[in-house]
Amino acid sequence: MKKIILSIKTQLIITFIAISSIIIFVVTYFNFISNVDQEKNSFIQNSIIQANLLADFSVSPLVFSDKEGAKENLDKLKNDTNIQRVIIFDNNQNIFAQYNPHKLENPSDIKYQEISLDDKNNGFLSYGILKISVPLKHKDEIYGILYLEKSTKIITKLLKKVFKDVIVFTLILLIIIYFICIFLSNYLLKPILFLAKSAEEIATTQNYSTRVEYNSRNEIGSLYKAFNKLLKDTESLTNNLEEKVNIRTKELNLKTQELELSLDNLKKTQQQLIESEKMSALGNLVSGIAHEVNTPLGNAITSSSIIEKETSLLIKEFENGTLKRSSMETKLDILSKSAKLLNKTLNYASDLIKSFKQISIDQVTNDIRIFEISHYIEDVFLTNHNKLKLIPVKVQIESESDIMIKTSPGVIAQIFNNLIQNSIIHGFENLEYDAKIYVFLKTQEEYLIIDYIDNGVGINEDIKKKIFEPFVTTKRNAGGTGLGLNIVYNLIYQKLKGSIDVISEKNLGTKFTIKIPLIYSAEGKK
């Protein structure tokens, strides 16, 4: 469904007319109801007076049994077309005399004094027949009853005329209000709408030399002055913007190139660590570089993100023509500080990496050979015995048979060293029950399936999805590097062409499932 968008002028007119219509309707409604009640009550009171007068004139003929006199009095009612009939009853409910031009059926069970409206709802503002009965008394003695029926068409006709007049008056008033709203909206909104249109044109053409005029000292005049001042400042800033942007862009390009070069060096260094070191060498190296390298590297990445973000925002504001002096100065200051911090941290990180390269152990090759996997894994656990006995940890390795595999034993050792280190540092910290590690080995078609399970504290949900990412660790301030599981992930996927999955629940331990080919292939299988 297409959304209908109304202009502010149309909204203002509709609002004024709606409010005015509601007020007029409420006032007219209550005024009309008041007139209806007033006319209705006035008609009933006049009819009661008329009935009482007729009763006074009818007592004497009834007392002296003068039917001719009574009939003569009733015949005088012919001039009143509203009277339907008048009947004089004696005390025995017998008709003494009557005026009944419409030959209506005689009523029964007439009370001495009663007033009622026989409302038959025959139409709009129709009240039916007014029925009045009054006693015929003389000196407090009742001789009979006068019964009067009178049509209410006269008040219906009058009220319908009043209703038509009210409708006509309301329509005329709404038309007047409509033209008043148009006049007021043009008077009040015309300068604002003109200013909005001018702003759209300037935003499209980027002609900041344009000025708008409005000769008034009210709030709209102040708005025009502020808009002109903004145009003037923007024009001044735009004139010098291109040159400043070119200078800053060159500086940023140089810093970006230096950043990319440093990041490439870091990536190459990380790749070398993943591809060429055994876990024994990597453990010693990581324990030394974890805290020192991680902090400047994090600062470098943060500075790079800030530079990229602020540069994008600066260019976007410049292209859109919304760049302000204050915004530009703020962004340039941020870029300058970020570039300085980036340069400082990358130089520091570069020096650290060079230093640790010099003191790292010799790199060993990862030869491909055939070996029995369960025995080899036992040897890996044996090399970590000194670490495991400090907790202590019970290790259980089970295999469905003697499984021969053709792959790189150095990579397998590196994977298990990292998993063991992960269990010791993260899984078994402050453990209140006996620590255990289970390794289950089985074959599945052309693959080896390895289940590595510890009964440690498990992995928090907020970090579980990121555990294989580099530098993700919960032990940042306790010597953790965040490289261990990332190295495991890369060794399995890149070196061995396999896969790894993790299942973990808090306080219920962690399970890593590793799937690698039984026969190593440099290309791997899909």
Coordinates of C-alpha atoms in Angstrom, one line a residue:
M1 CA 0.0 0.0 0.0
K2 CA 1.4 3.4 -1.0
K3 CA 1.8 5.7 1.9
I4 CA 0.1 9.1 1.5
I5 CA 2.3 12.1 2.5
L6 CA 0.5 15.4 3.1
S7 CA 2.2 18.7 3.1
I8 CA 2.4 20.7 6.3
K9 CA 0.0 23.3 4.8
T10 CA -2.6 20.6 4.1
Q11 CA -2.1 19.1 7.6
L12 CA -2.6 22.5 9.1
I13 CA -5.8 23.2 7.2
I14 CA -7.2 19.8 8.0
T15 CA -6.4 20.2 11.7
F16 CA -8.1 23.6 11.9
I17 CA -11.2 22.4 10.1
A18 CA -11.4 19.2 12.1
I19 CA -11.1 21.1 15.4
S20 CA -13.6 23.7 14.3
S21 CA -16.0 21.1 13.0
I22 CA -15.9 19.2 16.3
I23 CA -16.5 22.5 18.3
I24 CA -19.4 23.6 16.0
F25 CA -21.0 20.1 16.1
V26 CA -20.9 19.9 19.9
V27 CA -22.2 23.5 20.3
T28 CA -24.9 23.0 17.6
Y29 CA -25.9 19.6 19.0
F30 CA -26.5 20.8 22.5
N31 CA -28.2 24.0 21.3
F32 CA -30.5 22.0 19.1
I33 CA -31.3 19.6 21.9
S34 CA -32.0 22.5 24.1
N35 CA -34.4 24.0 21.5
V36 CA -36.2 20.7 21.1
D37 CA -36.8 20.3 24.8
Q38 CA -37.9 23.9 25.1
E39 CA -40.3 23.7 22.2
K40 CA -41.7 20.4 23.4
N41 CA -42.2 21.6 27.0
S42 CA -43.8 24.9 25.7
F43 CA -46.2 23.0 23.5
I44 CA -47.2 20.7 26.4
Q45 CA -47.7 23.6 28.8
N46 CA -49.8 25.6 26.3
S47 CA -51.9 22.5 25.7
I48 CA -52.5 22.0 29.4
I49 CA -53.6 25.6 29.7
Q50 CA -55.9 25.1 26.8
A51 CA -57.4 21.9 28.3
N52 CA -58.0 23.7 31.6
L53 CA -59.8 26.6 29.9
L54 CA -62.0 24.1 28.0
A55 CA -62.7 22.4 31.3
D56 CA -63.8 25.6 32.9
F57 CA -66.2 26.3 30.0
S58 CA -67.6 22.8 30.0
V59 CA -68.5 22.4 33.7
S60 CA -71.7 24.5 33.6
P61 CA -73.2 22.7 30.6
L62 CA -72.4 19.3 32.3
V63 CA -73.9 20.4 35.6
F64 CA -77.1 21.6 34.0
S65 CA -77.1 18.8 31.3
D66 CA -76.9 21.4 28.6
K67 CA -75.6 19.3 25.7
E68 CA -76.4 21.9 23.1
G69 CA -74.3 24.5 25.1
A70 CA -71.5 22.0 25.5
K71 CA -71.5 21.1 21.8
E72 CA -71.6 24.8 20.9
N73 CA -68.5 25.4 23.0
L74 CA -66.6 22.4 21.4
D75 CA -67.6 23.4 17.8
K76 CA -65.5 26.6 18.3
L77 CA -62.4 24.4 18.2
K78 CA -62.7 23.9 14.5
N79 CA -60.2 26.8 13.9
D80 CA -57.5 24.9 15.8
T81 CA -56.3 22.2 13.3
N82 CA -53.9 20.7 15.9
I83 CA -56.8 19.4 18.0
Q84 CA -57.7 15.9 17.0
R85 CA -60.7 15.5 19.4
V86 CA -62.2 16.7 22.7
I87 CA -64.6 14.5 24.7
I88 CA -66.5 15.4 27.8
F89 CA -67.2 12.4 30.1
D90 CA -69.5 12.3 33.1
N91 CA -68.4 10.5 36.3
N92 CA -69.7 7.2 34.9
Q93 CA -67.3 7.4 31.9
N94 CA -70.3 8.1 29.6
I95 CA -69.8 10.6 26.7
F96 CA -71.7 13.8 27.4
A97 CA -70.5 15.8 24.4
Q98 CA -67.5 15.5 22.0
Y99 CA -65.6 17.2 19.2
N100 CA -64.4 14.4 16.9
P101 CA -64.0 15.7 13.3
H102 CA -61.8 12.7 12.3
K103 CA -64.3 10.1 13.6
L104 CA -61.7 8.5 15.8
E105 CA -62.5 5.5 18.0
N106 CA -63.5 6.4 21.5
P107 CA -60.9 5.8 24.2
S108 CA -61.5 3.7 27.3
D109 CA -60.5 3.9 30.9
I110 CA -59.9 7.6 31.1
K111 CA -58.2 8.8 34.2
Y112 CA -59.2 12.0 35.9
Q113 CA -55.9 13.7 35.4
E114 CA -53.2 12.4 33.0
I115 CA -50.7 13.8 30.5
S116 CA -49.0 11.5 27.9
L117 CA -47.4 11.5 24.5
D118 CA -48.3 8.7 22.2
D119 CA -44.9 8.6 20.5
K120 CA -45.3 6.2 17.5
N121 CA -41.8 7.1 16.0
N122 CA -43.3 7.9 12.6
G123 CA -40.4 10.1 11.5
F124 CA -37.6 12.5 12.4
L125 CA -38.6 14.8 15.3
S126 CA -42.2 13.3 15.3
Y127 CA -43.7 13.0 18.8
G128 CA -47.1 11.6 17.9
I129 CA -50.3 12.6 19.8
L130 CA -50.5 14.6 23.1
K131 CA -53.2 13.2 25.3
I132 CA -54.5 15.3 28.3
S133 CA -57.3 14.5 30.7
V134 CA -58.4 17.0 33.4
P135 CA -61.2 16.8 35.9
L136 CA -64.4 19.0 35.5
K137 CA -64.7 20.6 39.0
H138 CA -66.8 23.2 40.5
K139 CA -66.2 24.2 44.1
D140 CA -64.0 21.1 44.7
E141 CA -66.6 18.8 43.4
I142 CA -65.8 16.7 40.3
Y143 CA -68.6 16.3 37.8
G144 CA -66.7 14.6 35.0
I145 CA -63.6 14.5 32.8
L146 CA -62.4 16.5 29.8
Y147 CA -60.3 14.4 27.4
L148 CA -58.2 16.3 24.8
E149 CA -56.0 14.8 22.0
K150 CA -53.7 17.2 20.2
S151 CA -51.3 16.6 17.2
T152 CA -47.6 17.6 17.7
K153 CA -47.1 18.3 14.0
I154 CA -46.7 22.0 14.7
I155 CA -43.6 21.5 16.8
T156 CA -42.3 18.9 14.4
K157 CA -42.6 21.4 11.6
L158 CA -41.0 24.1 13.7
L159 CA -38.0 21.9 14.8
K160 CA -37.4 20.6 11.3
K161 CA -37.1 24.2 10.1
V162 CA -34.7 25.0 13.0
F163 CA -32.7 21.9 12.1
K164 CA -32.4 23.0 8.4
D165 CA -31.3 26.5 9.5
V166 CA -28.7 24.9 11.8
I167 CA -27.3 22.8 9.0
V168 CA -27.1 25.7 6.6
F169 CA -25.5 27.9 9.3
T170 CA -23.0 25.2 10.1
L171 CA -22.0 24.7 6.4
I172 CA -21.6 28.5 5.9
L173 CA -19.5 28.6 9.1
L174 CA -17.3 25.8 7.9
I175 CA -16.8 27.4 4.5
I176 CA -15.8 30.6 6.3
I177 CA -13.4 28.7 8.5
Y178 CA -11.9 26.9 5.5
F179 CA -11.0 30.2 3.8
I180 CA -9.7 31.6 7.1
C181 CA -7.4 28.6 7.4
I182 CA -6.1 29.0 3.9
F183 CA -5.4 32.6 4.5
L184 CA -3.6 31.9 7.8
S185 CA -1.6 29.0 6.4
N186 CA -0.5 31.1 3.5
Y187 CA 0.4 33.9 5.8
L188 CA 2.3 31.8 8.4
L189 CA 3.7 29.0 6.3
K190 CA 4.7 30.7 3.0
P191 CA 8.1 32.0 4.3
I192 CA 8.8 28.6 5.9
L193 CA 7.9 26.6 2.8
F194 CA 10.0 29.0 0.7
L195 CA 12.9 28.4 3.0
A196 CA 12.5 24.6 2.7
K197 CA 12.3 24.8 -1.1
S198 CA 15.5 27.0 -1.2
A199 CA 17.3 24.5 1.1
E200 CA 16.4 21.6 -1.3
E201 CA 17.6 23.6 -4.3
I202 CA 20.9 24.5 -2.6
A203 CA 21.4 20.8 -1.5
T204 CA 20.9 19.7 -5.1
T205 CA 23.0 22.4 -6.8
Q206 CA 25.5 22.9 -4.0
N207 CA 25.4 26.6 -4.8
Y208 CA 26.3 27.9 -1.3
S209 CA 26.6 31.5 -2.5
T210 CA 22.8 31.7 -2.6
R211 CA 21.1 34.0 0.1
V212 CA 17.4 34.1 1.2
E213 CA 15.6 37.3 2.2
Y214 CA 12.7 37.8 4.7
N215 CA 12.1 41.3 6.1
S216 CA 10.8 40.6 9.6
R217 CA 12.2 40.5 13.1
N218 CA 10.0 37.6 14.3
E219 CA 11.2 34.0 14.8
I220 CA 11.0 33.3 11.1
G221 CA 13.3 36.2 10.4
S222 CA 15.8 34.8 12.9
L223 CA 15.6 31.5 11.1
Y224 CA 16.4 33.1 7.8
K225 CA 19.4 34.9 9.3
A226 CA 20.7 31.7 10.8
F227 CA 20.2 29.9 7.5
N228 CA 22.2 32.6 5.6
K229 CA 25.0 32.5 8.2
L230 CA 25.1 28.7 7.7
L231 CA 25.3 29.1 3.9
K232 CA 28.1 31.7 4.3
D233 CA 30.1 29.4 6.6
T234 CA 29.6 26.4 4.3
E235 CA 30.7 28.4 1.3
S236 CA 33.8 29.5 3.1
L237 CA 34.6 26.0 4.2
T238 CA 33.9 24.5 0.8
N239 CA 36.3 26.8 -1.0
N240 CA 39.2 25.4 1.0
L241 CA 37.9 21.9 1.5
E242 CA 39.3 20.3 -1.6
E243 CA 42.8 21.3 -1.0
K244 CA 42.7 20.2 2.7
V245 CA 41.1 16.9 1.7
N246 CA 43.8 16.2 -0.9
I247 CA 46.6 16.9 1.7
R248 CA 44.9 14.8 4.3
T249 CA 44.2 12.0 1.8
K250 CA 47.8 11.8 0.8
E251 CA 48.8 11.6 4.4
L252 CA 46.2 8.9 5.1
N253 CA 47.3 7.0 2.0
L254 CA 50.9 6.9 3.3
K255 CA 49.7 5.8 6.7
T256 CA 47.4 3.2 5.2
Q257 CA 50.2 1.8 3.1
E258 CA 52.4 1.5 6.2
L259 CA 49.6 -0.1 8.0
E260 CA 48.9 -2.6 5.3
L261 CA 52.6 -3.5 5.1
S262 CA 52.8 -4.0 8.9
L263 CA 49.6 -6.1 8.9
D264 CA 51.0 -8.2 6.0
N265 CA 54.2 -8.8 8.0
L266 CA 52.1 -9.8 11.0
K267 CA 50.0 -12.2 9.0
K268 CA 53.1 -13.7 7.4
T269 CA 54.6 -14.1 10.9
Q270 CA 51.5 -15.8 12.2
Q271 CA 51.4 -18.1 9.2
Q272 CA 55.0 -19.0 9.7
L273 CA 54.2 -19.9 13.4
I274 CA 51.2 -22.0 12.3
E275 CA 53.1 -23.9 9.5
S276 CA 56.6 -24.5 10.9
E277 CA 56.6 -24.8 14.7
K278 CA 55.9 -27.6 17.0
M279 CA 53.7 -26.9 20.0
S280 CA 56.7 -27.1 22.3
A281 CA 58.3 -24.2 20.5
L282 CA 55.1 -22.3 20.0
G283 CA 54.1 -22.7 23.7
N284 CA 57.4 -21.1 24.7
L285 CA 57.1 -18.3 22.1
V286 CA 53.4 -17.5 22.8
S287 CA 54.0 -17.3 26.6
G288 CA 56.5 -14.6 25.9
I289 CA 54.8 -12.5 23.2
A290 CA 51.1 -12.9 24.4
H291 CA 50.7 -9.8 26.6
E292 CA 53.3 -7.6 24.8
V293 CA 52.2 -8.1 21.2
N294 CA 48.5 -8.4 21.8
T295 CA 48.1 -4.9 23.3
P296 CA 49.8 -2.9 20.5
L297 CA 48.2 -5.1 17.8
G298 CA 44.8 -4.4 19.3
N299 CA 45.6 -0.7 19.4
A300 CA 46.7 -0.8 15.8
I301 CA 43.5 -2.6 14.6
T302 CA 41.4 -0.1 16.6
S303 CA 43.3 2.9 15.1
S304 CA 42.9 1.4 11.6
S305 CA 39.2 1.0 12.1
I306 CA 38.8 4.6 13.3
I307 CA 40.8 5.9 10.4
E308 CA 38.7 4.0 7.9
K309 CA 35.4 5.0 9.5
E310 CA 36.2 8.7 10.0
T311 CA 37.6 8.9 6.4
S312 CA 34.4 7.4 5.0
L313 CA 32.2 9.8 7.0
L314 CA 34.3 12.8 6.0
I315 CA 34.1 11.9 2.3
K316 CA 30.4 11.2 2.5
E317 CA 29.6 14.5 4.2
F318 CA 31.7 16.3 1.6
E319 CA 29.9 14.6 -1.3
N320 CA 26.5 15.3 0.3
G321 CA 27.3 18.9 0.9
T322 CA 26.6 18.6 4.6
L323 CA 30.2 19.0 5.9
K324 CA 30.6 21.6 8.6
R325 CA 33.7 23.3 9.8
S326 CA 33.3 21.9 13.3
S327 CA 32.7 18.4 11.9
M328 CA 35.7 18.6 9.6
E329 CA 38.1 19.9 12.3
T330 CA 36.9 17.1 14.7
K331 CA 37.4 14.4 12.2
L332 CA 40.8 15.6 11.0
D333 CA 41.9 15.8 14.7
I334 CA 40.7 12.2 15.2
L335 CA 42.5 11.0 12.0
S336 CA 45.7 12.7 13.1
K337 CA 45.7 11.2 16.6
S338 CA 44.7 7.8 15.3
A339 CA 47.5 7.8 12.7
K340 CA 50.1 8.8 15.3
L341 CA 48.9 6.0 17.6
L342 CA 48.8 3.5 14.7
N343 CA 52.4 4.4 13.7
K344 CA 53.6 4.1 17.3
T345 CA 51.9 0.8 18.1
L346 CA 52.9 -0.8 14.8
N347 CA 56.5 0.2 15.3
Y348 CA 56.4 -1.2 18.8
A349 CA 54.8 -4.5 17.7
S350 CA 57.3 -4.8 14.8
D351 CA 60.2 -4.4 17.2
L352 CA 58.7 -7.0 19.6
I353 CA 58.2 -9.5 16.7
K354 CA 61.8 -9.1 15.5
S355 CA 63.1 -9.6 19.0
F356 CA 61.0 -12.8 19.6
K357 CA 62.1 -14.2 16.2
Q358 CA 65.7 -13.9 17.3
I359 CA 65.1 -15.8 20.5
S360 CA 62.7 -18.4 19.2
I361 CA 63.7 -22.1 18.9
D362 CA 64.7 -23.6 15.6
Q363 CA 62.0 -24.4 13.1
V364 CA 61.3 -28.1 12.5
T365 CA 59.9 -29.6 9.3
N366 CA 56.6 -31.4 9.1
D367 CA 57.4 -34.6 7.2
I368 CA 54.6 -36.9 6.0
R369 CA 54.8 -40.5 7.2
I370 CA 52.7 -43.5 8.1
F371 CA 52.3 -44.1 11.9
E372 CA 49.9 -45.6 14.4
I373 CA 47.8 -42.7 15.7
S374 CA 46.8 -43.9 19.2
H375 CA 50.4 -44.6 20.3
Y376 CA 51.5 -41.3 18.9
I377 CA 48.9 -39.4 20.9
E378 CA 50.0 -41.3 24.0
D379 CA 53.5 -40.0 23.4
V380 CA 52.1 -36.4 23.0
F381 CA 50.4 -36.7 26.4
L382 CA 53.6 -38.1 27.9
T383 CA 55.5 -35.0 26.8
N384 CA 52.9 -32.9 28.7
H385 CA 53.1 -35.1 31.8
N386 CA 54.8 -32.5 33.9
K387 CA 52.0 -30.0 33.2
L388 CA 49.2 -32.5 33.7
K389 CA 50.4 -34.0 37.0
L390 CA 50.3 -30.5 38.6
I391 CA 46.5 -30.5 38.5
P392 CA 46.4 -33.6 38.4
V393 CA 44.6 -34.9 35.2
K394 CA 43.6 -38.5 34.5
V395 CA 44.0 -39.3 30.8
Q396 CA 42.2 -42.1 28.9
I397 CA 42.8 -42.9 25.3
E398 CA 40.6 -45.4 23.5
S399 CA 40.8 -46.6 19.8
E400 CA 38.6 -49.1 18.0
S401 CA 41.8 -50.8 16.7
D402 CA 45.4 -50.0 15.7
I403 CA 44.7 -47.2 13.2
M404 CA 47.4 -46.4 10.7
I405 CA 47.4 -43.0 9.2
K406 CA 49.5 -41.2 6.7
T407 CA 49.9 -37.5 7.6
S408 CA 52.2 -35.1 9.4
P409 CA 52.9 -36.2 13.0
G410 CA 54.3 -32.8 13.8
V411 CA 51.0 -31.2 13.0
I412 CA 49.1 -33.8 15.1
A413 CA 51.4 -33.1 18.0
Q414 CA 50.9 -29.4 17.6
I415 CA 47.1 -29.8 17.6
F416 CA 47.1 -31.9 20.7
N417 CA 49.6 -29.8 22.6
N418 CA 47.3 -26.8 22.0
L419 CA 44.2 -28.7 23.1
I420 CA 45.9 -29.9 26.3
Q421 CA 47.1 -26.4 27.0
N422 CA 43.6 -25.1 26.5
S423 CA 42.2 -27.7 28.9
I424 CA 44.8 -26.9 31.6
I425 CA 44.5 -23.1 31.4
H426 CA 40.7 -22.7 30.8
G427 CA 39.0 -26.0 31.5
F428 CA 40.6 -27.1 34.8
E429 CA 41.0 -23.8 36.6
N430 CA 39.7 -23.9 40.1
L431 CA 38.1 -27.3 39.4
E432 CA 36.5 -28.8 42.6
Y433 CA 36.4 -32.4 41.3
D434 CA 38.9 -34.8 39.6
A435 CA 40.1 -33.6 36.2
K436 CA 39.8 -36.0 33.2
I437 CA 40.6 -36.0 29.5
Y438 CA 39.2 -38.6 27.2
V439 CA 40.4 -39.3 23.6
F440 CA 38.3 -41.6 21.4
L441 CA 39.5 -42.7 17.9
K442 CA 37.6 -44.3 15.1
T443 CA 37.5 -44.5 11.4
Q444 CA 34.6 -43.5 9.1
E445 CA 35.1 -44.4 5.5
E446 CA 38.3 -42.5 4.4
Y447 CA 38.5 -40.3 7.5
L448 CA 39.8 -40.5 11.1
I449 CA 37.4 -39.2 13.7
I450 CA 39.0 -37.9 16.9
D451 CA 36.9 -37.0 20.0
Y452 CA 38.8 -34.9 22.5
I453 CA 36.8 -34.5 25.7
D454 CA 37.6 -32.8 29.0
N455 CA 35.3 -32.5 32.1
G456 CA 36.3 -29.0 32.8
V457 CA 34.2 -25.9 33.4
G458 CA 33.1 -25.5 29.8
I459 CA 33.0 -22.5 27.5
N460 CA 30.8 -19.4 28.1
E461 CA 28.0 -18.9 25.6
D462 CA 29.2 -15.4 24.8
I463 CA 32.5 -16.6 23.5
K464 CA 31.7 -20.1 22.2
K465 CA 31.1 -18.9 18.6
K466 CA 34.4 -17.0 18.5
I467 CA 36.8 -19.5 20.1
F468 CA 38.5 -20.3 16.8
E469 CA 39.1 -16.6 16.0
P470 CA 42.6 -15.2 16.6
F471 CA 43.4 -13.4 19.9
V472 CA 40.1 -14.4 21.5
T473 CA 40.7 -15.4 25.1
T474 CA 39.2 -15.1 28.5
K475 CA 42.6 -15.0 30.1
R476 CA 43.9 -11.7 28.7
N477 CA 45.3 -10.5 32.0
A478 CA 46.5 -14.0 33.0
G479 CA 48.9 -14.8 30.2
G480 CA 46.3 -16.0 27.6
T481 CA 47.1 -15.2 24.0
G482 CA 44.0 -16.2 22.1
L483 CA 46.2 -18.0 19.5
G484 CA 45.9 -21.7 20.7
L485 CA 42.6 -22.8 19.2
N486 CA 43.0 -20.5 16.1
I487 CA 46.3 -22.4 15.4
V488 CA 44.4 -25.7 15.9
Y489 CA 41.7 -24.6 13.5
N490 CA 44.1 -23.5 10.8
L491 CA 46.3 -26.6 11.1
I492 CA 43.2 -28.9 10.7
Y493 CA 41.6 -26.9 7.8
Q494 CA 44.7 -25.7 5.9
K495 CA 47.3 -28.4 6.6
L496 CA 45.3 -31.6 7.1
K497 CA 42.2 -30.5 5.0
G498 CA 39.9 -31.6 7.7
S499 CA 37.3 -30.1 10.0
I500 CA 36.7 -29.4 13.7
D501 CA 33.5 -28.9 15.7
V502 CA 33.0 -28.0 19.4
I503 CA 30.2 -28.8 21.9
S504 CA 30.3 -27.3 25.3
E505 CA 28.1 -26.5 28.3
K506 CA 29.0 -24.6 31.4
N507 CA 30.2 -26.9 34.2
L508 CA 29.7 -29.9 31.9
G509 CA 32.9 -29.9 30.0
T510 CA 33.9 -29.5 26.4
K511 CA 34.1 -31.9 23.4
F512 CA 36.1 -31.2 20.2
T513 CA 35.4 -33.5 17.3
I514 CA 38.1 -33.6 14.6
K515 CA 37.7 -35.1 11.2
I516 CA 40.8 -35.6 9.0
P517 CA 41.7 -37.8 6.0
L518 CA 43.5 -41.1 6.8
I519 CA 45.8 -40.4 3.9
Y520 CA 47.2 -36.9 3.6
S521 CA 46.5 -35.0 0.4
A522 CA 47.9 -31.6 -0.3
E523 CA 44.7 -30.7 -2.2
G524 CA 42.3 -32.4 0.3
K525 CA 38.8 -33.7 -0.4
K526 CA 35.5 -31.8 -0.4

